[in-house]
Short mmCIF file of C-alpha atoms in Angstrom, two decimals:
data_model
loop_
_atom_site.label_atom_id
_atom_site.label_comp_id
_atom_site.label_asym_id
_atom_site.label_seq_id
_atom_site.Cartn_x
_atom_site.Cartn_y
_atom_site.Cartn_z
CA MET A 28 -26.66 137.37 153.23
CA ALA A 29 -29.51 136.81 155.59
CA ASN A 30 -27.17 135.01 158.07
CA ILE A 31 -25.01 138.18 158.70
CA VAL A 32 -25.80 139.61 162.10
CA ALA A 33 -24.24 142.67 163.89
CA ASP A 34 -21.24 141.85 166.05
CA ILE A 35 -21.69 144.73 168.40
CA PRO A 36 -25.00 144.79 170.29
CA ALA A 37 -27.27 147.58 169.04
CA ASP A 38 -27.82 148.99 172.53
CA LEU A 39 -24.05 149.33 172.91
CA VAL A 40 -23.87 151.29 169.69
CA ARG A 41 -26.59 153.70 170.85
CA GLN A 42 -24.76 154.05 174.27
CA ARG A 43 -21.47 155.07 172.55
CA ILE A 44 -23.09 157.51 170.20
CA GLY A 45 -25.09 158.99 173.28
CA GLY A 46 -21.89 159.29 175.17
CA LEU A 47 -20.05 161.12 172.41
CA GLN A 48 -23.03 163.40 171.84
CA ALA A 49 -22.82 164.46 175.50
CA GLU A 50 -19.13 165.38 175.09
CA MET A 51 -19.95 167.18 172.01
CA ARG A 52 -22.58 169.43 173.66
CA ALA A 53 -20.30 170.13 176.50
CA SER A 54 -17.54 171.12 174.08
CA ARG A 55 -19.89 173.10 171.77
CA ILE A 56 -19.38 170.77 168.90
CA ASP A 57 -22.30 170.69 166.51
CA ALA A 58 -21.54 167.48 164.65
CA PHE A 59 -19.07 164.67 164.24
CA LEU A 60 -17.98 163.00 161.07
CA MET A 61 -16.45 159.47 161.35
CA THR A 62 -14.42 158.45 158.36
CA GLN A 63 -11.87 155.67 159.31
CA ASN A 64 -12.97 151.93 159.30
CA VAL A 65 -12.24 151.24 162.96
CA ASP A 66 -14.13 154.40 164.06
CA LEU A 67 -17.03 153.41 161.86
CA TYR A 68 -17.12 150.01 163.38
CA TYR A 69 -16.99 151.28 166.89
CA TYR A 70 -19.89 153.86 166.54
CA SER A 71 -21.98 151.88 164.02
CA GLY A 72 -21.10 148.24 164.20
CA SER A 73 -20.28 148.22 160.40
CA MET A 74 -16.94 148.65 158.50
CA GLN A 75 -18.67 149.25 155.14
CA THR A 76 -17.21 152.21 153.14
CA GLY A 77 -18.89 155.47 153.93
CA TYR A 78 -19.14 158.30 156.49
CA LEU A 79 -21.05 158.32 159.76
CA PHE A 80 -22.61 161.65 160.73
CA ILE A 81 -23.43 162.26 164.29
CA PRO A 82 -25.21 165.49 165.26
CA SER A 83 -24.92 166.70 168.80
CA ILE A 84 -28.65 166.16 169.24
CA GLY A 85 -30.67 163.69 167.03
CA GLU A 86 -30.30 160.80 164.93
CA ALA A 87 -27.01 159.73 163.45
CA THR A 88 -26.82 158.58 159.72
CA PHE A 89 -24.37 156.18 158.15
CA TYR A 90 -23.87 157.44 154.51
CA VAL A 91 -22.69 154.30 152.72
CA ARG A 92 -20.94 154.01 149.35
CA ARG A 93 -20.48 150.20 149.48
CA SER A 94 -22.29 148.04 150.50
CA VAL A 95 -25.49 149.63 151.54
CA GLU A 96 -27.27 146.34 151.62
CA ARG A 97 -24.65 144.87 154.05
CA ALA A 98 -24.55 147.94 156.18
CA LYS A 99 -28.16 147.65 156.85
CA LEU A 100 -27.69 144.20 158.05
CA GLU A 101 -24.75 145.08 160.33
CA THR A 102 -25.85 148.29 162.07
CA ALA A 103 -28.77 149.61 163.95
CA VAL A 104 -27.86 153.13 162.87
CA ARG A 105 -29.84 154.79 160.14
CA VAL A 106 -28.32 153.95 156.72
CA ALA A 107 -28.51 156.14 153.50
CA GLU A 108 -26.74 155.74 150.33
CA LEU A 109 -23.87 158.24 149.83
CA GLY A 110 -24.44 158.90 146.22
CA ALA A 111 -21.97 161.10 144.29
CA PHE A 112 -19.35 162.34 146.74
CA ARG A 113 -19.35 165.80 145.13
CA HIS A 114 -23.10 166.25 146.51
CA PHE A 115 -22.18 165.02 149.99
CA GLY A 116 -22.21 168.61 151.49
CA GLN A 117 -25.62 169.37 150.09
CA THR A 118 -26.92 165.96 151.14
CA LEU A 119 -26.04 166.79 154.85
CA ARG A 120 -27.64 170.14 154.51
CA ASN A 121 -30.82 168.60 153.20
CA ASP A 122 -30.93 165.89 155.79
CA TYR A 123 -29.84 168.11 158.72
CA GLY A 124 -31.37 171.55 157.68
CA ALA A 125 -32.01 172.82 161.14
CA LEU A 126 -28.38 172.19 162.15
CA PHE A 127 -26.80 173.79 159.01
CA GLY A 128 -29.23 176.60 159.19
CA GLN A 129 -27.23 177.85 162.14
CA SER A 130 -24.46 178.87 159.75
CA GLU A 131 -26.29 182.12 159.12
CA ALA A 132 -25.41 183.10 162.71
CA GLY A 133 -22.06 181.38 162.83
CA SER A 134 -20.01 178.31 161.65
CA VAL A 135 -21.19 174.89 162.28
CA ARG A 136 -18.39 173.27 164.36
CA MET A 137 -17.86 169.72 162.91
CA ALA A 138 -15.35 167.47 164.43
CA ALA A 139 -13.61 164.51 162.48
CA ASP A 140 -11.04 161.89 163.09
CA LEU A 141 -8.34 163.98 161.67
CA ASP A 142 -5.55 161.94 163.15
CA VAL A 143 -6.22 159.27 160.55
CA LEU A 144 -8.11 161.15 157.74
CA PRO A 145 -5.88 161.54 154.60
CA ALA A 146 -5.05 165.10 153.70
CA GLN A 147 -6.62 164.85 150.19
CA THR A 148 -9.95 163.71 151.79
CA PHE A 149 -9.83 166.43 154.43
CA LEU A 150 -9.23 169.11 151.64
CA LYS A 151 -12.07 167.70 149.62
CA LEU A 152 -14.53 167.47 152.58
CA SER A 153 -13.62 171.03 153.61
CA GLU A 154 -14.56 172.21 150.15
CA LEU A 155 -17.81 170.31 150.02
CA LEU A 156 -18.84 171.50 153.56
CA THR A 157 -18.04 175.14 153.16
CA SER A 158 -19.13 175.63 149.61
CA SER A 159 -22.66 176.69 150.45
CA GLY A 160 -22.32 177.69 154.05
CA ARG A 161 -19.95 178.19 156.79
CA CYS A 162 -18.64 175.07 158.36
CA GLU A 163 -15.48 174.68 160.52
CA LEU A 164 -13.83 171.12 160.39
CA ILE A 165 -11.88 170.54 163.60
CA ASP A 166 -9.91 167.64 165.06
CA GLY A 167 -12.04 165.49 167.26
CA SER A 168 -9.73 162.42 167.47
CA ALA A 169 -9.03 163.02 171.25
CA TYR A 170 -12.74 162.49 172.07
CA ILE A 171 -12.73 159.24 170.20
CA ARG A 172 -9.57 158.00 171.82
CA ARG A 173 -10.67 159.06 175.35
CA GLN A 174 -14.08 157.34 174.90
CA ARG A 175 -12.45 154.21 173.57
CA MET A 176 -10.07 153.93 176.61
CA ILE A 177 -12.95 152.62 178.82
CA LYS A 178 -14.07 149.13 177.72
CA SER A 179 -17.55 147.70 178.07
CA ALA A 180 -18.13 144.20 179.32
CA TRP A 181 -18.78 143.09 175.85
CA GLU A 182 -15.49 144.34 174.64
CA ILE A 183 -13.62 142.86 177.46
CA GLY A 184 -15.23 139.54 176.45
CA ARG A 185 -13.83 139.86 173.04
CA ILE A 186 -10.33 140.62 174.29
CA GLU A 187 -10.67 137.53 176.59
CA ALA A 188 -11.53 135.39 173.73
CA ALA A 189 -8.45 136.56 171.86
CA ALA A 190 -6.33 135.93 174.93
CA GLN A 191 -7.63 132.33 175.18
CA ALA A 192 -7.03 131.72 171.48
CA VAL A 193 -3.20 132.93 171.93
CA ALA A 194 -2.87 130.58 174.92
CA GLU A 195 -4.22 127.59 173.13
CA ALA A 196 -2.36 128.29 169.97
CA LEU A 197 1.08 128.53 171.82
CA ASP A 198 0.31 125.41 173.64
CA ALA A 199 -0.43 123.54 170.38
CA SER A 200 2.79 124.99 168.61
CA LEU A 201 5.51 124.85 171.38
CA HIS A 202 6.38 121.20 170.60
CA GLU A 203 7.55 122.33 167.16
CA LEU A 204 9.77 125.18 168.50
CA ARG A 205 13.07 123.52 168.14
CA GLU A 206 16.65 124.10 166.92
CA GLY A 207 16.93 124.27 163.11
CA VAL A 208 13.34 125.57 162.58
CA SER A 209 13.00 129.04 160.88
CA GLU A 210 11.21 131.81 162.51
CA LEU A 211 8.95 132.03 159.36
CA ASP A 212 8.08 128.31 159.57
CA TRP A 213 7.15 128.35 163.33
CA MET A 214 5.18 131.55 163.13
CA ALA A 215 3.20 130.00 160.19
CA ARG A 216 2.32 127.17 162.55
CA VAL A 217 1.23 129.67 165.30
CA GLU A 218 -0.87 131.69 162.85
CA TYR A 219 -2.57 128.53 161.62
CA GLU A 220 -3.48 127.63 165.18
CA LEU A 221 -4.78 131.19 165.70
CA ARG A 222 -6.76 131.34 162.54
CA ARG A 223 -8.56 128.13 163.34
CA ARG A 224 -9.58 129.88 166.52
CA GLY A 225 -11.07 132.94 164.89
CA HIS A 226 -8.08 135.35 164.55
CA ILE A 227 -8.99 137.73 161.61
CA GLY A 228 -5.31 137.63 160.46
CA LEU A 229 -4.18 141.14 161.33
CA MET A 230 -3.97 143.50 164.26
CA ARG A 231 -4.86 147.11 163.48
CA MET A 232 -2.91 150.09 164.45
CA ARG A 233 -3.82 153.80 164.41
CA GLY A 234 -0.27 155.19 163.99
CA TYR A 235 0.58 156.43 160.57
CA ASN A 236 2.52 153.78 158.42
CA GLN A 237 2.58 151.34 161.50
CA GLU A 238 1.73 147.92 160.65
CA ILE A 239 1.59 144.68 162.38
CA ALA A 240 0.36 141.18 161.35
CA THR A 241 0.14 138.80 164.27
CA GLY A 242 3.20 139.77 166.24
CA MET A 243 6.85 139.04 166.25
CA VAL A 244 8.59 135.62 166.78
CA ILE A 245 12.27 136.48 166.49
CA SER A 246 15.28 134.51 167.70
CA GLY A 247 18.66 135.70 168.82
CA ALA A 248 20.30 138.83 167.44
CA ALA A 249 17.68 139.37 164.81
CA ALA A 250 15.30 140.64 167.46
CA ALA A 251 17.63 143.42 168.44
CA VAL A 252 17.92 144.78 164.90
CA PRO A 253 16.03 148.15 164.88
CA SER A 254 13.24 148.87 162.55
CA TYR A 255 10.71 151.65 161.85
CA PHE A 256 8.20 149.92 164.29
CA ASP A 257 7.85 151.85 167.44
CA GLY A 258 8.76 149.15 169.85
CA PRO A 259 11.75 147.52 171.67
CA ALA A 260 12.17 144.69 169.09
CA GLY A 261 12.57 144.94 165.33
CA GLY A 262 13.51 141.86 163.47
CA LEU A 263 15.01 141.37 160.05
CA GLY A 264 11.59 140.77 158.47
CA LEU A 265 11.21 139.37 155.04
CA GLY A 266 12.91 142.29 153.29
CA ALA A 267 12.75 145.94 152.82
CA ALA A 268 8.99 145.83 152.00
CA SER A 269 8.35 144.13 155.38
CA PRO A 270 11.39 145.28 157.48
CA GLN A 271 10.27 143.78 160.82
CA SER A 272 9.19 140.72 162.71
CA VAL A 273 9.85 137.20 161.37
CA SER A 274 12.50 136.24 158.83
CA ARG A 275 13.94 133.06 157.42
CA SER A 276 16.58 132.95 160.16
CA ILE A 277 17.06 129.67 161.83
CA ILE A 278 16.36 129.29 165.46
CA ARG A 279 19.33 128.15 167.50
CA ARG A 280 20.28 126.95 170.96
CA ASN A 281 21.11 129.15 173.99
CA GLU A 282 19.66 132.35 172.48
CA PRO A 283 16.53 134.26 173.46
CA ILE A 284 13.40 133.65 171.35
CA LEU A 285 10.94 136.49 171.63
CA LEU A 286 7.45 135.30 171.25
CA ASP A 287 5.46 138.52 170.98
CA VAL A 288 2.15 137.20 169.69
CA GLY A 289 -1.31 138.70 169.54
CA CYS A 290 -4.78 137.80 168.17
CA CYS A 291 -7.79 139.69 166.88
CA ILE A 292 -11.21 138.34 167.30
CA ASP A 293 -14.32 140.42 166.32
CA GLY A 294 -12.04 143.37 165.83
CA TYR A 295 -10.51 143.22 169.39
CA VAL A 296 -6.82 142.42 170.16
CA ILE A 297 -4.80 140.84 172.87
CA ASP A 298 -1.09 141.46 173.15
CA GLN A 299 1.27 139.40 175.07
CA THR A 300 5.02 138.31 175.13
CA ARG A 301 6.91 135.31 176.47
CA THR A 302 10.66 134.58 176.24
CA ALA A 303 11.77 131.12 175.27
CA VAL A 304 15.25 129.52 174.99
CA ILE A 305 16.35 126.07 173.78
CA GLY A 306 18.96 125.12 176.32
CA ALA A 307 19.91 128.03 178.63
CA LEU A 308 20.31 131.89 178.36
CA PRO A 309 23.65 133.57 179.05
CA ALA A 310 23.84 134.90 182.63
CA HIS A 311 23.46 138.53 181.81
CA LEU A 312 20.40 137.93 179.57
CA MET A 313 18.88 135.72 182.30
CA LYS A 314 19.35 138.61 184.73
CA ALA A 315 17.72 141.08 182.41
CA TYR A 316 14.77 138.63 181.98
CA GLU A 317 14.39 138.26 185.72
CA VAL A 318 14.31 142.17 186.00
CA SER A 319 11.62 142.28 183.40
CA GLU A 320 9.51 140.07 185.67
CA THR A 321 10.28 142.24 188.62
CA LEU A 322 9.16 145.31 186.70
CA ILE A 323 5.85 143.94 185.48
CA GLN A 324 5.11 142.73 189.12
CA ALA A 325 5.91 146.27 190.39
CA ALA A 326 3.59 147.65 187.73
CA GLU A 327 0.84 145.23 188.92
CA ARG A 328 1.04 146.53 192.35
CA GLN A 329 0.76 150.25 191.16
CA MET A 330 -1.99 149.88 188.64
CA MET A 331 -4.89 150.96 190.79
CA PRO A 332 -7.38 153.39 189.89
CA GLY A 333 -6.01 156.87 190.20
CA ALA A 334 -2.37 155.99 189.54
CA LEU A 335 -0.79 158.25 186.99
CA CYS A 336 0.30 156.56 183.67
CA SER A 337 3.50 158.66 183.63
CA LYS A 338 4.48 157.58 187.21
CA LEU A 339 4.36 153.94 186.27
CA TYR A 340 6.81 154.74 183.43
CA GLU A 341 9.07 156.90 185.59
CA ASP A 342 9.23 154.23 188.22
CA ALA A 343 10.15 151.41 185.67
CA LEU A 344 12.96 153.68 184.42
CA ALA A 345 14.26 154.04 187.97
CA GLY A 346 14.08 150.30 188.45
CA CYS A 347 16.09 149.70 185.23
CA ALA A 348 18.80 152.23 186.32
CA ALA A 349 19.17 150.59 189.67
CA GLU A 350 19.83 147.33 187.92
CA GLY A 351 22.24 148.91 185.49
CA LEU A 352 19.98 148.24 182.56
CA ALA A 353 18.69 151.63 181.65
CA ASP A 354 20.65 151.62 178.40
CA HIS A 355 18.84 148.39 177.19
CA PHE A 356 15.30 149.22 178.36
CA MET A 357 12.77 149.07 175.62
CA GLY A 358 15.42 149.24 172.86
CA PHE A 359 18.96 150.42 172.59
CA GLY A 360 20.52 153.90 171.85
CA PRO A 361 18.58 156.16 169.70
CA ASP A 362 16.03 153.35 168.90
CA GLN A 363 14.83 153.06 172.45
CA ALA A 364 10.92 153.16 172.80
CA LYS A 365 9.71 155.70 175.30
CA PHE A 366 6.92 153.76 177.00
CA LEU A 367 6.26 150.91 179.42
CA GLY A 368 2.93 149.92 178.15
CA HIS A 369 -0.10 151.00 175.99
CA GLY A 370 -3.79 150.67 175.71
CA ILE A 371 -5.25 147.96 173.54
CA GLY A 372 -8.77 147.34 172.16
CA LEU A 373 -9.71 147.67 168.45
CA GLU A 374 -6.21 148.90 167.78
CA ILE A 375 -2.94 147.91 169.24
CA ASP A 376 -1.90 151.52 170.08
CA GLU A 377 -4.85 152.81 171.96
CA TRP A 378 -4.80 155.19 174.86
CA PRO A 379 -3.64 155.34 177.62
CA VAL A 380 0.01 155.11 177.29
CA LEU A 381 2.38 154.41 180.15
CA ALA A 382 4.81 157.12 179.10
CA LYS A 383 6.27 160.51 180.11
CA GLY A 384 3.86 163.34 179.89
CA PHE A 385 0.73 161.08 179.84
CA ASP A 386 -0.44 162.49 183.16
CA ILE A 387 -3.74 160.92 183.39
CA PRO A 388 -5.10 158.59 186.11
CA LEU A 389 -5.98 154.95 185.47
CA GLU A 390 -9.62 154.26 185.44
CA PRO A 391 -11.72 151.07 185.78
CA GLY A 392 -12.50 149.63 182.30
CA MET A 393 -9.03 150.50 180.87
CA VAL A 394 -7.09 147.66 179.13
CA ILE A 395 -3.42 148.07 179.04
CA ALA A 396 -0.48 145.92 177.81
CA VAL A 397 2.56 146.27 179.94
CA GLU A 398 5.84 145.07 178.25
CA PRO A 399 9.09 145.60 179.99
CA LYS A 400 11.82 144.34 177.60
CA PHE A 401 15.53 144.62 177.26
CA THR A 402 17.30 144.86 173.98
CA PHE A 403 20.94 143.65 173.52
CA PRO A 404 22.45 144.44 170.13
CA GLY A 405 24.07 141.41 168.60
CA GLU A 406 22.37 139.05 171.03
CA GLY A 407 18.65 139.58 171.22
CA VAL A 408 15.61 140.79 173.34
CA VAL A 409 14.22 139.34 176.47
CA GLY A 410 11.08 140.41 178.37
CA ILE A 411 7.42 139.75 179.17
CA GLU A 412 4.25 141.42 178.21
CA ASN A 413 0.79 140.84 179.82
CA SER A 414 -2.46 142.67 179.16
CA TYR A 415 -4.51 143.85 182.06
CA LEU A 416 -8.04 145.12 182.84
CA ILE A 417 -8.15 147.95 185.45
CA THR A 418 -10.81 147.21 188.02
CA GLU A 419 -11.77 148.97 191.25
CA GLN A 420 -9.73 146.30 193.05
CA GLY A 421 -6.57 146.77 190.82
CA PRO A 422 -5.41 144.99 187.59
CA ARG A 423 -6.78 141.78 186.47
CA ALA A 424 -4.63 139.78 183.91
CA LEU A 425 -6.42 139.00 180.67
CA THR A 426 -3.53 137.07 179.10
CA ARG A 427 -3.78 133.37 179.85
CA SER A 428 -0.38 131.93 178.99
CA LYS A 429 1.72 130.73 181.83
CA THR A 430 4.21 133.30 182.93
CA GLY A 431 7.96 132.55 183.40
CA LEU A 432 10.84 131.82 181.02
CA ILE A 433 9.91 128.96 178.69
CA VAL A 434 12.83 126.54 178.66
CA LEU A 435 12.84 123.82 175.92
CA PRO A 436 15.05 120.88 175.76
#
């Protein structure tokens, strides 16, 4: 195991913890408890099973159940063995006596990632933390999600590596995208090429019960079949246990083929979509595709620091209405998705969201996937998706694949 090294630089981990501690002090939060694997990785550099305890002042401790040995190799944070979970509350009091001694004057305010913490674990933690002293467990997920909106140069480099892998994988696979091939068979070829380039095999999501593997490759009407997935395309999937994305349907001529493919390298994801066709698209689908390119170009012009996320969405809706396509934008009927784009990073559904009510300004360092798409029941989905880094000068595309409709003979 000596060859295992930390993926995230130690100074970046310390910087993240320090930034969170400053926010905690400003909000009068005494401590933070990280529980979810992605949050553990972001703030410690390790995904070993355990709990990361961050006081508002002082050194953080990663209490690890398994594997303590590997956690010590992966993180620069202090590591301690978790031991019996029933004693965790007392362990914290022993290790952070000065902090928990405040409970004599009032409750210790401890934040946690409650948006992803299972209810059973929350109840147990609440019991352990309050059994011998007052401790208030509050939701701190917004602090995490706000901090993760702004990417470091190291994170941007990981996303760019994933983007390059997608571009290369598509180039290596397009010659096999032909009439008569099944969605599943062609997706398997793309995933093979991605895995060879370092794709970990999944793309993580924060949303409850939301899952995604490598994306969606869906041909024709199947793409417009709605599913539980919060997006403009569904797909038949491989059955009720996997009711989205690729199926065993055969790819046919003159129908849209949605190539919504991502990649995850060192934990960080890229998200992009291209539309392909073997032959030619029907005129109304071609028009919708061209509008999707117009919308993403309009978004590119607007994505300057200070622009409101909600305004980009509202302008896209107005553009769709002007073209008579509002009913098809990002889904159809009650299954329309209510956004134009979303942040990406360690998870595919990060903040910010280009959506109504998300009235925050864009900032340099944000990475956002913009995906104007149009859904036509019985026919398919067309559109485009690029991921962008917001800079002082405006958006910089991170996706590497050539834009434009992919027309295959």
